Amino acid sequence: RDWDRLTARLAELIPEPRREEAVAFAREYDRLLARYLRGQATVALSVGAITALGLWITGFPYAASLGLIVAVFSVVPYLGLLLSLIPAVVIALMSGSVLASLVKVGAVYGVAQGLEGAVISPRIVGDSVGLHPVLVVLALAVAGFYFGFVGLLLAVPGAVGIKLLVERGLERYQASAFYQGEGAG
């Protein structure tokens, strides 16, 4: 309810000569972050649909429900996979042929997660925020290694922030007197 008033108050804390530039940076970051979140939702729905389709093709019971669970939990990297595997494994253990059902679950979830990690997420999320897929994977790997689970959640938003800072820095450099060759002599 007070968002507009809060952001206006925060903008007043920035010195007047830098205010317009800082607010433009924050707006651009907000726009890219919103695109990232929409991309994450698209990835989650895609992985859920692939899982549901794979389970349905293999004849696994409750394929649609399990696909929906995967879609919901896939919003959280890695932890979502573990949480979505629990009901699938329980269903497999209660089925008549436990080993065959576990193999089906392992194969379908493995393929779905492999596609998500190597193709779907880097393409969709990377394209949505303007990052190359290799940079998305690199950001996830580095942030996950150094900061664990929290790093996985913040990797792409952090990479987007760094990308914006580098772009703005390059723009300022190219507009500088040094780059333009002014005063050289």
PDB file of N, CA and C in Angstrom, residues 53-137:
ATOM      1  N   LEU A  53       4.304 -35.784 -18.364  1.00  0.00           N
ATOM      2  CA  LEU A  53       4.241 -36.506 -19.637  1.00  0.00           C
ATOM      3  C   LEU A  53       5.075 -37.789 -19.579  1.00  0.00           C
ATOM      4  N   GLY A  54       6.272 -37.691 -19.034  1.00  0.00           N
ATOM      5  CA  GLY A  54       7.138 -38.871 -18.921  1.00  0.00           C
ATOM      6  C   GLY A  54       6.541 -39.948 -18.040  1.00  0.00           C
ATOM      7  N   LEU A  55       5.979 -39.530 -16.914  1.00  0.00           N
ATOM      8  CA  LEU A  55       5.353 -40.509 -16.018  1.00  0.00           C
ATOM      9  C   LEU A  55       4.116 -41.120 -16.665  1.00  0.00           C
ATOM     10  N   TRP A  56       3.362 -40.316 -17.402  1.00  0.00           N
ATOM     11  CA  TRP A  56       2.162 -40.824 -18.076  1.00  0.00           C
ATOM     12  C   TRP A  56       2.551 -41.832 -19.162  1.00  0.00           C
ATOM     13  N   ILE A  57       3.596 -41.503 -19.927  1.00  0.00           N
ATOM     14  CA  ILE A  57       4.050 -42.401 -21.000  1.00  0.00           C
ATOM     15  C   ILE A  57       4.505 -43.740 -20.422  1.00  0.00           C
ATOM     16  N   THR A  58       5.172 -43.702 -19.268  1.00  0.00           N
ATOM     17  CA  THR A  58       5.660 -44.943 -18.655  1.00  0.00           C
ATOM     18  C   THR A  58       4.573 -45.680 -17.891  1.00  0.00           C
ATOM     19  N   GLY A  59       3.386 -45.100 -17.803  1.00  0.00           N
ATOM     20  CA  GLY A  59       2.282 -45.761 -17.127  1.00  0.00           C
ATOM     21  C   GLY A  59       2.334 -45.648 -15.610  1.00  0.00           C
ATOM     22  N   PHE A  60       3.028 -44.640 -15.097  1.00  0.00           N
ATOM     23  CA  PHE A  60       3.130 -44.455 -13.650  1.00  0.00           C
ATOM     24  C   PHE A  60       1.847 -43.799 -13.135  1.00  0.00           C
ATOM     25  N   PRO A  61       1.315 -44.281 -12.001  1.00  0.00           N
ATOM     26  CA  PRO A  61       0.066 -43.700 -11.482  1.00  0.00           C
ATOM     27  C   PRO A  61       0.253 -42.262 -10.985  1.00  0.00           C
ATOM     28  N   TYR A  62      -0.808 -41.497 -11.038  1.00  0.00           N
ATOM     29  CA  TYR A  62      -0.849 -40.114 -10.564  1.00  0.00           C
ATOM     30  C   TYR A  62       0.149 -39.208 -11.287  1.00  0.00           C
ATOM     31  N   ALA A  63       0.363 -39.451 -12.557  1.00  0.00           N
ATOM     32  CA  ALA A  63       1.360 -38.701 -13.332  1.00  0.00           C
ATOM     33  C   ALA A  63       1.055 -37.200 -13.331  1.00  0.00           C
ATOM     34  N   ALA A  64      -0.189 -36.822 -13.552  1.00  0.00           N
ATOM     35  CA  ALA A  64      -0.541 -35.404 -13.607  1.00  0.00           C
ATOM     36  C   ALA A  64      -0.340 -34.729 -12.254  1.00  0.00           C
ATOM     37  N   SER A  65      -0.738 -35.401 -11.197  1.00  0.00           N
ATOM     38  CA  SER A  65      -0.568 -34.833  -9.854  1.00  0.00           C
ATOM     39  C   SER A  65       0.909 -34.664  -9.512  1.00  0.00           C
ATOM     40  N   LEU A  66       1.708 -35.653  -9.848  1.00  0.00           N
ATOM     41  CA  LEU A  66       3.145 -35.564  -9.585  1.00  0.00           C
ATOM     42  C   LEU A  66       3.789 -34.466 -10.437  1.00  0.00           C
ATOM     43  N   GLY A  67       3.330 -34.308 -11.676  1.00  0.00           N
ATOM     44  CA  GLY A  67       3.830 -33.222 -12.520  1.00  0.00           C
ATOM     45  C   GLY A  67       3.511 -31.862 -11.932  1.00  0.00           C
ATOM     46  N   LEU A  68       2.307 -31.719 -11.372  1.00  0.00           N
ATOM     47  CA  LEU A  68       1.920 -30.474 -10.721  1.00  0.00           C
ATOM     48  C   LEU A  68       2.799 -30.204  -9.496  1.00  0.00           C
ATOM     49  N   ILE A  69       3.066 -31.243  -8.722  1.00  0.00           N
ATOM     50  CA  ILE A  69       3.935 -31.102  -7.553  1.00  0.00           C
ATOM     51  C   ILE A  69       5.331 -30.668  -7.988  1.00  0.00           C
ATOM     52  N   VAL A  70       5.840 -31.274  -9.050  1.00  0.00           N
ATOM     53  CA  VAL A  70       7.164 -30.898  -9.572  1.00  0.00           C
ATOM     54  C   VAL A  70       7.157 -29.428 -10.003  1.00  0.00           C
ATOM     55  N   ALA A  71       6.103 -29.006 -10.688  1.00  0.00           N
ATOM     56  CA  ALA A  71       6.023 -27.617 -11.153  1.00  0.00           C
ATOM     57  C   ALA A  71       6.035 -26.645  -9.977  1.00  0.00           C
ATOM     58  N   VAL A  72       5.306 -26.961  -8.923  1.00  0.00           N
ATOM     59  CA  VAL A  72       5.253 -26.069  -7.759  1.00  0.00           C
ATOM     60  C   VAL A  72       6.597 -26.021  -7.045  1.00  0.00           C
ATOM     61  N   PHE A  73       7.184 -27.184  -6.806  1.00  0.00           N
ATOM     62  CA  PHE A  73       8.429 -27.237  -6.044  1.00  0.00           C
ATOM     63  C   PHE A  73       9.659 -26.844  -6.870  1.00  0.00           C
ATOM     64  N   SER A  74       9.570 -26.874  -8.184  1.00  0.00           N
ATOM     65  CA  SER A  74      10.725 -26.541  -9.027  1.00  0.00           C
ATOM     66  C   SER A  74      11.098 -25.069  -8.957  1.00  0.00           C
ATOM     67  N   VAL A  75      10.248 -24.265  -8.365  1.00  0.00           N
ATOM     68  CA  VAL A  75      10.572 -22.858  -8.199  1.00  0.00           C
ATOM     69  C   VAL A  75      11.806 -22.712  -7.308  1.00  0.00           C
ATOM     70  N   VAL A  76      11.983 -23.652  -6.362  1.00  0.00           N
ATOM     71  CA  VAL A  76      13.148 -23.634  -5.471  1.00  0.00           C
ATOM     72  C   VAL A  76      14.191 -24.589  -6.041  1.00  0.00           C
ATOM     73  N   PRO A  77      15.370 -24.078  -6.439  1.00  0.00           N
ATOM     74  CA  PRO A  77      16.387 -24.948  -7.044  1.00  0.00           C
ATOM     75  C   PRO A  77      16.831 -26.068  -6.095  1.00  0.00           C
ATOM     76  N   TYR A  78      17.032 -27.235  -6.627  1.00  0.00           N
ATOM     77  CA  TYR A  78      17.563 -28.423  -5.959  1.00  0.00           C
ATOM     78  C   TYR A  78      16.667 -28.934  -4.822  1.00  0.00           C
ATOM     79  N   LEU A  79      16.297 -28.101  -3.873  1.00  0.00           N
ATOM     80  CA  LEU A  79      15.419 -28.536  -2.796  1.00  0.00           C
ATOM     81  C   LEU A  79      14.074 -28.956  -3.373  1.00  0.00           C
ATOM     82  N   GLY A  80      13.623 -28.267  -4.409  1.00  0.00           N
ATOM     83  CA  GLY A  80      12.365 -28.613  -5.058  1.00  0.00           C
ATOM     84  C   GLY A  80      12.387 -30.017  -5.628  1.00  0.00           C
ATOM     85  N   LEU A  81      13.527 -30.416  -6.187  1.00  0.00           N
ATOM     86  CA  LEU A  81      13.662 -31.777  -6.715  1.00  0.00           C
ATOM     87  C   LEU A  81      13.486 -32.792  -5.595  1.00  0.00           C
ATOM     88  N   LEU A  82      14.158 -32.591  -4.489  1.00  0.00           N
ATOM     89  CA  LEU A  82      14.047 -33.537  -3.369  1.00  0.00           C
ATOM     90  C   LEU A  82      12.626 -33.608  -2.832  1.00  0.00           C
ATOM     91  N   LEU A  83      12.000 -32.453  -2.673  1.00  0.00           N
ATOM     92  CA  LEU A  83      10.634 -32.440  -2.139  1.00  0.00           C
ATOM     93  C   LEU A  83       9.639 -33.082  -3.105  1.00  0.00           C
ATOM     94  N   SER A  84       9.846 -32.897  -4.392  1.00  0.00           N
ATOM     95  CA  SER A  84       8.920 -33.474  -5.365  1.00  0.00           C
ATOM     96  C   SER A  84       9.171 -34.967  -5.571  1.00  0.00           C
ATOM     97  N   LEU A  85      10.358 -35.434  -5.242  1.00  0.00           N
ATOM     98  CA  LEU A  85      10.661 -36.868  -5.362  1.00  0.00           C
ATOM     99  C   LEU A  85       9.973 -37.701  -4.272  1.00  0.00           C
ATOM    100  N   ILE A  86       9.762 -37.109  -3.114  1.00  0.00           N
ATOM    101  CA  ILE A  86       9.199 -37.855  -1.976  1.00  0.00           C
ATOM    102  C   ILE A  86       7.873 -38.520  -2.320  1.00  0.00           C
ATOM    103  N   PRO A  87       6.866 -37.788  -2.820  1.00  0.00           N
ATOM    104  CA  PRO A  87       5.605 -38.477  -3.128  1.00  0.00           C
ATOM    105  C   PRO A  87       5.752 -39.517  -4.244  1.00  0.00           C
ATOM    106  N   ALA A  88       6.622 -39.263  -5.215  1.00  0.00           N
ATOM    107  CA  ALA A  88       6.816 -40.225  -6.305  1.00  0.00           C
ATOM    108  C   ALA A  88       7.427 -41.519  -5.775  1.00  0.00           C
ATOM    109  N   VAL A  89       8.392 -41.411  -4.893  1.00  0.00           N
ATOM    110  CA  VAL A  89       9.021 -42.603  -4.319  1.00  0.00           C
ATOM    111  C   VAL A  89       8.031 -43.354  -3.427  1.00  0.00           C
ATOM    112  N   VAL A  90       7.227 -42.630  -2.669  1.00  0.00           N
ATOM    113  CA  VAL A  90       6.213 -43.287  -1.819  1.00  0.00           C
ATOM    114  C   VAL A  90       5.226 -44.056  -2.686  1.00  0.00           C
ATOM    115  N   ILE A  91       4.769 -43.460  -3.775  1.00  0.00           N
ATOM    116  CA  ILE A  91       3.848 -44.150  -4.684  1.00  0.00           C
ATOM    117  C   ILE A  91       4.536 -45.367  -5.291  1.00  0.00           C
ATOM    118  N   ALA A  92       5.798 -45.223  -5.670  1.00  0.00           N
ATOM    119  CA  ALA A  92       6.541 -46.352  -6.262  1.00  0.00           C
ATOM    120  C   ALA A  92       6.678 -47.488  -5.261  1.00  0.00           C
ATOM    121  N   LEU A  93       6.936 -47.151  -4.005  1.00  0.00           N
ATOM    122  CA  LEU A  93       7.090 -48.182  -2.967  1.00  0.00           C
ATOM    123  C   LEU A  93       5.776 -48.894  -2.667  1.00  0.00           C
ATOM    124  N   MET A  94       4.649 -48.255  -2.920  1.00  0.00           N
ATOM    125  CA  MET A  94       3.354 -48.866  -2.647  1.00  0.00           C
ATOM    126  C   MET A  94       2.783 -49.583  -3.865  1.00  0.00           C
ATOM    127  N   SER A  95       3.471 -49.478  -4.988  1.00  0.00           N
ATOM    128  CA  SER A  95       2.971 -50.137  -6.195  1.00  0.00           C
ATOM    129  C   SER A  95       3.305 -51.620  -6.158  1.00  0.00           C
ATOM    130  N   GLY A  96       2.721 -52.358  -7.074  1.00  0.00           N
ATOM    131  CA  GLY A  96       2.932 -53.806  -7.120  1.00  0.00           C
ATOM    132  C   GLY A  96       4.361 -54.182  -7.475  1.00  0.00           C
ATOM    133  N   SER A  97       4.941 -53.517  -8.440  1.00  0.00           N
ATOM    134  CA  SER A  97       6.316 -53.819  -8.856  1.00  0.00           C
ATOM    135  C   SER A  97       7.212 -52.645  -8.445  1.00  0.00           C
ATOM    136  N   VAL A  98       7.780 -52.743  -7.269  1.00  0.00           N
ATOM    137  CA  VAL A  98       8.537 -51.650  -6.664  1.00  0.00           C
ATOM    138  C   VAL A  98       9.750 -51.273  -7.509  1.00  0.00           C
ATOM    139  N   LEU A  99      10.527 -52.258  -7.907  1.00  0.00           N
ATOM    140  CA  LEU A  99      11.761 -51.976  -8.649  1.00  0.00           C
ATOM    141  C   LEU A  99      11.459 -51.286  -9.986  1.00  0.00           C
ATOM    142  N   ALA A 100      10.493 -51.794 -10.718  1.00  0.00           N
ATOM    143  CA  ALA A 100      10.139 -51.189 -12.007  1.00  0.00           C
ATOM    144  C   ALA A 100       9.631 -49.762 -11.810  1.00  0.00           C
ATOM    145  N   SER A 101       8.836 -49.553 -10.780  1.00  0.00           N
ATOM    146  CA  SER A 101       8.310 -48.213 -10.512  1.00  0.00           C
ATOM    147  C   SER A 101       9.420 -47.245 -10.115  1.00  0.00           C
ATOM    148  N   LEU A 102      10.368 -47.700  -9.313  1.00  0.00           N
ATOM    149  CA  LEU A 102      11.494 -46.842  -8.928  1.00  0.00           C
ATOM    150  C   LEU A 102      12.365 -46.494 -10.133  1.00  0.00           C
ATOM    151  N   VAL A 103      12.541 -47.454 -11.043  1.00  0.00           N
ATOM    152  CA  VAL A 103      13.313 -47.193 -12.257  1.00  0.00           C
ATOM    153  C   VAL A 103      12.595 -46.147 -13.116  1.00  0.00           C
ATOM    154  N   LYS A 104      11.269 -46.268 -13.233  1.00  0.00           N
ATOM    155  CA  LYS A 104      10.488 -45.281 -13.996  1.00  0.00           C
ATOM    156  C   LYS A 104      10.661 -43.885 -13.403  1.00  0.00           C
ATOM    157  N   VAL A 105      10.512 -43.792 -12.087  1.00  0.00           N
ATOM    158  CA  VAL A 105      10.650 -42.501 -11.418  1.00  0.00           C
ATOM    159  C   VAL A 105      12.054 -41.939 -11.633  1.00  0.00           C
ATOM    160  N   GLY A 106      13.063 -42.770 -11.428  1.00  0.00           N
ATOM    161  CA  GLY A 106      14.442 -42.319 -11.599  1.00  0.00           C
ATOM    162  C   GLY A 106      14.725 -41.855 -13.011  1.00  0.00           C
ATOM    163  N   ALA A 107      14.255 -42.618 -13.988  1.00  0.00           N
ATOM    164  CA  ALA A 107      14.507 -42.259 -15.386  1.00  0.00           C
ATOM    165  C   ALA A 107      13.794 -40.956 -15.761  1.00  0.00           C
ATOM    166  N   VAL A 108      12.520 -40.856 -15.433  1.00  0.00           N
ATOM    167  CA  VAL A 108      11.747 -39.667 -15.820  1.00  0.00           C
ATOM    168  C   VAL A 108      12.272 -38.429 -15.105  1.00  0.00           C
ATOM    169  N   TYR A 109      12.485 -38.530 -13.797  1.00  0.00           N
ATOM    170  CA  TYR A 109      12.982 -37.375 -13.056  1.00  0.00           C
ATOM    171  C   TYR A 109      14.395 -37.015 -13.504  1.00  0.00           C
ATOM    172  N   GLY A 110      15.206 -38.007 -13.802  1.00  0.00           N
ATOM    173  CA  GLY A 110      16.570 -37.750 -14.275  1.00  0.00           C
ATOM    174  C   GLY A 110      16.582 -37.018 -15.600  1.00  0.00           C
ATOM    175  N   VAL A 111      15.770 -37.477 -16.536  1.00  0.00           N
ATOM    176  CA  VAL A 111      15.694 -36.819 -17.841  1.00  0.00           C
ATOM    177  C   VAL A 111      15.145 -35.403 -17.690  1.00  0.00           C
ATOM    178  N   ALA A 112      14.079 -35.253 -16.921  1.00  0.00           N
ATOM    179  CA  ALA A 112      13.468 -33.927 -16.738  1.00  0.00           C
ATOM    180  C   ALA A 112      14.451 -32.952 -16.087  1.00  0.00           C
ATOM    181  N   GLN A 113      15.144 -33.395 -15.057  1.00  0.00           N
ATOM    182  CA  GLN A 113      16.089 -32.520 -14.376  1.00  0.00           C
ATOM    183  C   GLN A 113      17.314 -32.232 -15.250  1.00  0.00           C
ATOM    184  N   GLY A 114      17.735 -33.235 -16.017  1.00  0.00           N
ATOM    185  CA  GLY A 114      18.845 -33.013 -16.940  1.00  0.00           C
ATOM    186  C   GLY A 114      18.506 -31.970 -17.986  1.00  0.00           C
ATOM    187  N   LEU A 115      17.313 -32.086 -18.564  1.00  0.00           N
ATOM    188  CA  LEU A 115      16.866 -31.093 -19.546  1.00  0.00           C
ATOM    189  C   LEU A 115      16.734 -29.708 -18.906  1.00  0.00           C
ATOM    190  N   GLU A 116      16.209 -29.687 -17.701  1.00  0.00           N
ATOM    191  CA  GLU A 116      16.033 -28.404 -17.006  1.00  0.00           C
ATOM    192  C   GLU A 116      17.369 -27.732 -16.750  1.00  0.00           C
ATOM    193  N   GLY A 117      18.327 -28.473 -16.240  1.00  0.00           N
ATOM    194  CA  GLY A 117      19.608 -27.882 -15.882  1.00  0.00           C
ATOM    195  C   GLY A 117      20.483 -27.522 -17.062  1.00  0.00           C
ATOM    196  N   ALA A 118      20.422 -28.309 -18.121  1.00  0.00           N
ATOM    197  CA  ALA A 118      21.336 -28.104 -19.245  1.00  0.00           C
ATOM    198  C   ALA A 118      20.734 -27.293 -20.386  1.00  0.00           C
ATOM    199  N   VAL A 119      19.406 -27.332 -20.548  1.00  0.00           N
ATOM    200  CA  VAL A 119      18.804 -26.694 -21.716  1.00  0.00           C
ATOM    201  C   VAL A 119      17.746 -25.660 -21.335  1.00  0.00           C
ATOM    202  N   ILE A 120      16.716 -26.099 -20.627  1.00  0.00           N
ATOM    203  CA  ILE A 120      15.539 -25.248 -20.402  1.00  0.00           C
ATOM    204  C   ILE A 120      15.867 -24.009 -19.572  1.00  0.00           C
ATOM    205  N   SER A 121      16.409 -24.204 -18.388  1.00  0.00           N
ATOM    206  CA  SER A 121      16.669 -23.073 -17.496  1.00  0.00           C
ATOM    207  C   SER A 121      17.677 -22.084 -18.072  1.00  0.00           C
ATOM    208  N   PRO A 122      18.829 -22.536 -18.552  1.00  0.00           N
ATOM    209  CA  PRO A 122      19.751 -21.545 -19.115  1.00  0.00           C
ATOM    210  C   PRO A 122      19.168 -20.782 -20.301  1.00  0.00           C
ATOM    211  N   ARG A 123      18.386 -21.456 -21.131  1.00  0.00           N
ATOM    212  CA  ARG A 123      17.798 -20.793 -22.298  1.00  0.00           C
ATOM    213  C   ARG A 123      16.720 -19.793 -21.893  1.00  0.00           C
ATOM    214  N   ILE A 124      15.741 -20.271 -21.134  1.00  0.00           N
ATOM    215  CA  ILE A 124      14.603 -19.412 -20.801  1.00  0.00           C
ATOM    216  C   ILE A 124      15.002 -18.301 -19.849  1.00  0.00           C
ATOM    217  N   VAL A 125      15.673 -18.656 -18.757  1.00  0.00           N
ATOM    218  CA  VAL A 125      16.056 -17.645 -17.773  1.00  0.00           C
ATOM    219  C   VAL A 125      17.099 -16.711 -18.361  1.00  0.00           C
ATOM    220  N   GLY A 126      18.089 -17.272 -19.051  1.00  0.00           N
ATOM    221  CA  GLY A 126      19.119 -16.435 -19.650  1.00  0.00           C
ATOM    222  C   GLY A 126      18.553 -15.466 -20.670  1.00  0.00           C
ATOM    223  N   ASP A 127      17.664 -15.941 -21.527  1.00  0.00           N
ATOM    224  CA  ASP A 127      17.054 -15.071 -22.531  1.00  0.00           C
ATOM    225  C   ASP A 127      16.181 -14.005 -21.881  1.00  0.00           C
ATOM    226  N   SER A 128      15.510 -14.360 -20.789  1.00  0.00           N
ATOM    227  CA  SER A 128      14.599 -13.399 -20.161  1.00  0.00           C
ATOM    228  C   SER A 128      15.337 -12.229 -19.530  1.00  0.00           C
ATOM    229  N   VAL A 129      16.577 -12.450 -19.071  1.00  0.00           N
ATOM    230  CA  VAL A 129      17.327 -11.368 -18.440  1.00  0.00           C
ATOM    231  C   VAL A 129      18.502 -10.897 -19.288  1.00  0.00           C
ATOM    232  N   GLY A 130      18.671 -11.478 -20.465  1.00  0.00           N
ATOM    233  CA  GLY A 130      19.733 -11.049 -21.352  1.00  0.00           C
ATOM    234  C   GLY A 130      21.101 -11.591 -20.982  1.00  0.00           C
ATOM    235  N   LEU A 131      21.147 -12.703 -20.275  1.00  0.00           N
ATOM    236  CA  LEU A 131      22.411 -13.340 -19.929  1.00  0.00           C
ATOM    237  C   LEU A 131      22.607 -14.562 -20.811  1.00  0.00           C
ATOM    238  N   HIS A 132      23.833 -14.784 -21.239  1.00  0.00           N
ATOM    239  CA  HIS A 132      24.156 -15.971 -22.022  1.00  0.00           C
ATOM    240  C   HIS A 132      23.931 -17.199 -21.140  1.00  0.00           C
ATOM    241  N   PRO A 133      23.423 -18.313 -21.707  1.00  0.00           N
ATOM    242  CA  PRO A 133      23.178 -19.523 -20.903  1.00  0.00           C
ATOM    243  C   PRO A 133      24.410 -20.005 -20.123  1.00  0.00           C
ATOM    244  N   VAL A 134      25.594 -19.844 -20.703  1.00  0.00           N
ATOM    245  CA  VAL A 134      26.809 -20.257 -19.996  1.00  0.00           C
ATOM    246  C   VAL A 134      27.014 -19.400 -18.746  1.00  0.00           C
ATOM    247  N   LEU A 135      26.692 -18.104 -18.835  1.00  0.00           N
ATOM    248  CA  LEU A 135      26.823 -17.235 -17.668  1.00  0.00           C
ATOM    249  C   LEU A 135      25.825 -17.605 -16.578  1.00  0.00           C
ATOM    250  N   VAL A 136      24.629 -18.029 -16.968  1.00  0.00           N
ATOM    251  CA  VAL A 136      23.641 -18.466 -15.980  1.00  0.00           C
ATOM    252  C   VAL A 136      24.161 -19.698 -15.243  1.00  0.00           C
ATOM    253  N   VAL A 137      24.655 -20.683 -15.985  1.00  0.00           N
ATOM    254  CA  VAL A 137      25.182 -21.900 -15.366  1.00  0.00           C
ATOM    255  C   VAL A 137      26.391 -21.561 -14.495  1.00  0.00           C
TER     256      VAL A 137
END
